[in-house]
Short mmCIF file of C-alpha atoms in Angstrom, two decimals:
data_model
loop_
_atom_site.label_atom_id
_atom_site.label_comp_id
_atom_site.label_asym_id
_atom_site.label_seq_id
_atom_site.Cartn_x
_atom_site.Cartn_y
_atom_site.Cartn_z
CA MET D 1315 55.03 108.46 39.65
CA SER D 1316 54.06 105.31 41.88
CA SER D 1317 54.95 105.75 45.67
CA ALA D 1318 55.41 101.78 46.02
CA LEU D 1319 58.17 100.91 48.06
CA PRO D 1320 60.74 98.24 46.72
CA ALA D 1321 60.17 95.06 47.81
CA ALA D 1322 61.91 93.69 50.29
CA GLU D 1323 65.22 91.00 49.75
CA PRO D 1324 64.14 87.50 50.74
CA ALA D 1325 65.69 86.76 54.11
CA ALA D 1326 67.61 83.14 54.87
CA ASN D 1327 66.00 80.70 56.43
CA TRP D 1328 67.38 77.64 58.82
CA SER D 1329 66.66 75.36 61.46
CA ALA D 1330 69.55 73.77 63.86
CA PRO D 1331 68.80 69.78 64.13
CA GLY D 1332 65.65 68.62 66.30
CA GLU D 1333 64.19 72.50 66.04
CA GLY D 1334 61.10 73.11 64.55
CA GLU D 1335 57.27 73.24 65.31
CA ARG D 1336 55.99 69.72 65.76
CA ARG D 1337 52.54 68.72 64.82
CA TRP D 1338 50.63 65.14 64.47
CA PHE D 1339 49.17 64.94 61.31
CA LEU D 1340 47.33 61.60 60.25
CA GLY D 1341 48.76 59.65 62.88
CA THR D 1342 52.53 60.55 61.72
CA LEU D 1343 54.98 63.33 63.49
CA ALA D 1344 55.77 66.09 61.21
CA ILE D 1345 58.16 68.93 61.92
CA VAL D 1346 57.76 72.27 60.42
CA ARG D 1347 61.63 72.67 59.86
CA VAL D 1348 60.84 76.21 57.80
CA PRO D 1349 57.54 77.45 57.88
CA GLY D 1350 55.65 79.06 54.11
CA GLU D 1351 55.23 82.27 56.17
CA ALA D 1352 59.29 82.41 56.79
CA THR D 1353 59.37 82.24 52.79
CA ASP D 1354 56.57 84.21 52.02
CA GLY D 1355 54.96 81.44 50.89
CA ARG D 1356 57.60 80.74 48.10
CA LEU D 1357 58.14 76.88 50.06
CA ALA D 1358 57.87 75.25 53.00
CA VAL D 1359 60.13 72.27 54.73
CA LEU D 1360 58.49 69.56 56.96
CA GLU D 1361 60.31 66.50 58.41
CA PHE D 1362 57.93 63.83 58.70
CA LEU D 1363 59.00 60.51 61.25
CA PHE D 1364 56.52 57.95 59.35
CA PRO D 1365 56.51 54.49 61.40
CA ARG D 1366 57.42 51.71 59.56
CA GLY D 1367 54.02 50.73 57.03
CA ALA D 1368 52.56 54.22 57.00
CA SER D 1369 51.16 56.47 54.80
CA PRO D 1370 49.19 59.66 53.81
CA PRO D 1371 46.24 58.87 51.69
CA LEU D 1372 46.76 59.40 48.04
CA HIS D 1373 45.77 62.97 47.66
CA THR D 1374 46.84 66.04 45.09
CA HIS D 1375 47.58 69.66 45.22
CA PRO D 1376 48.63 72.60 43.27
CA GLN D 1377 52.16 72.94 44.75
CA ASP D 1378 54.96 70.30 44.02
CA GLU D 1379 56.48 67.79 46.73
CA SER D 1380 59.88 66.76 47.13
CA TYR D 1381 61.49 64.30 49.50
CA VAL D 1382 64.48 63.73 50.99
CA VAL D 1383 65.27 59.96 52.58
CA LEU D 1384 67.11 59.98 55.90
CA GLU D 1385 66.87 56.51 57.05
CA GLY D 1386 64.57 53.85 55.99
CA TRP D 1387 62.65 53.59 52.85
CA LEU D 1388 59.46 55.20 51.37
CA THR D 1389 57.42 54.34 48.55
CA VAL D 1390 56.12 57.41 46.40
CA GLN D 1391 53.41 56.99 43.88
CA ALA D 1392 52.98 60.31 41.22
CA GLY D 1393 49.83 59.22 38.82
CA PRO D 1394 50.39 55.72 37.49
CA ASP D 1395 54.13 56.18 38.73
CA ARG D 1396 55.14 54.13 41.95
CA PHE D 1397 59.16 54.21 43.00
CA GLU D 1398 60.89 53.11 46.39
CA LEU D 1399 63.19 55.93 47.58
CA GLY D 1400 65.91 54.24 50.28
CA PRO D 1401 68.23 56.49 52.51
CA GLY D 1402 69.48 59.63 50.15
CA GLY D 1403 67.12 58.92 47.83
CA VAL D 1404 65.55 62.18 46.16
CA ALA D 1405 62.44 62.76 44.33
CA VAL D 1406 60.21 65.93 42.88
CA VAL D 1407 56.84 65.19 42.30
CA PRO D 1408 54.89 67.86 40.13
#
């Protein structure tokens, strides 16, 4: 017989416009809208305010990345594929 307690149900998380911890990352302002700790590490939501022409270096990591462009344009490279996202554009990169 196990005495382990059942896992708690995940809680909803949100942030209002303008909320979130602000961090500078590679010369770009990143706003942590929902931190990974708030979702037991399932996901995090960050808002990046890239200056025109700015780009993080090409990189890989084990988790997926999703992009939603609110304004301006973003070039996304995933392996050999490269595509442009404009306002309202969405991409998911495994």
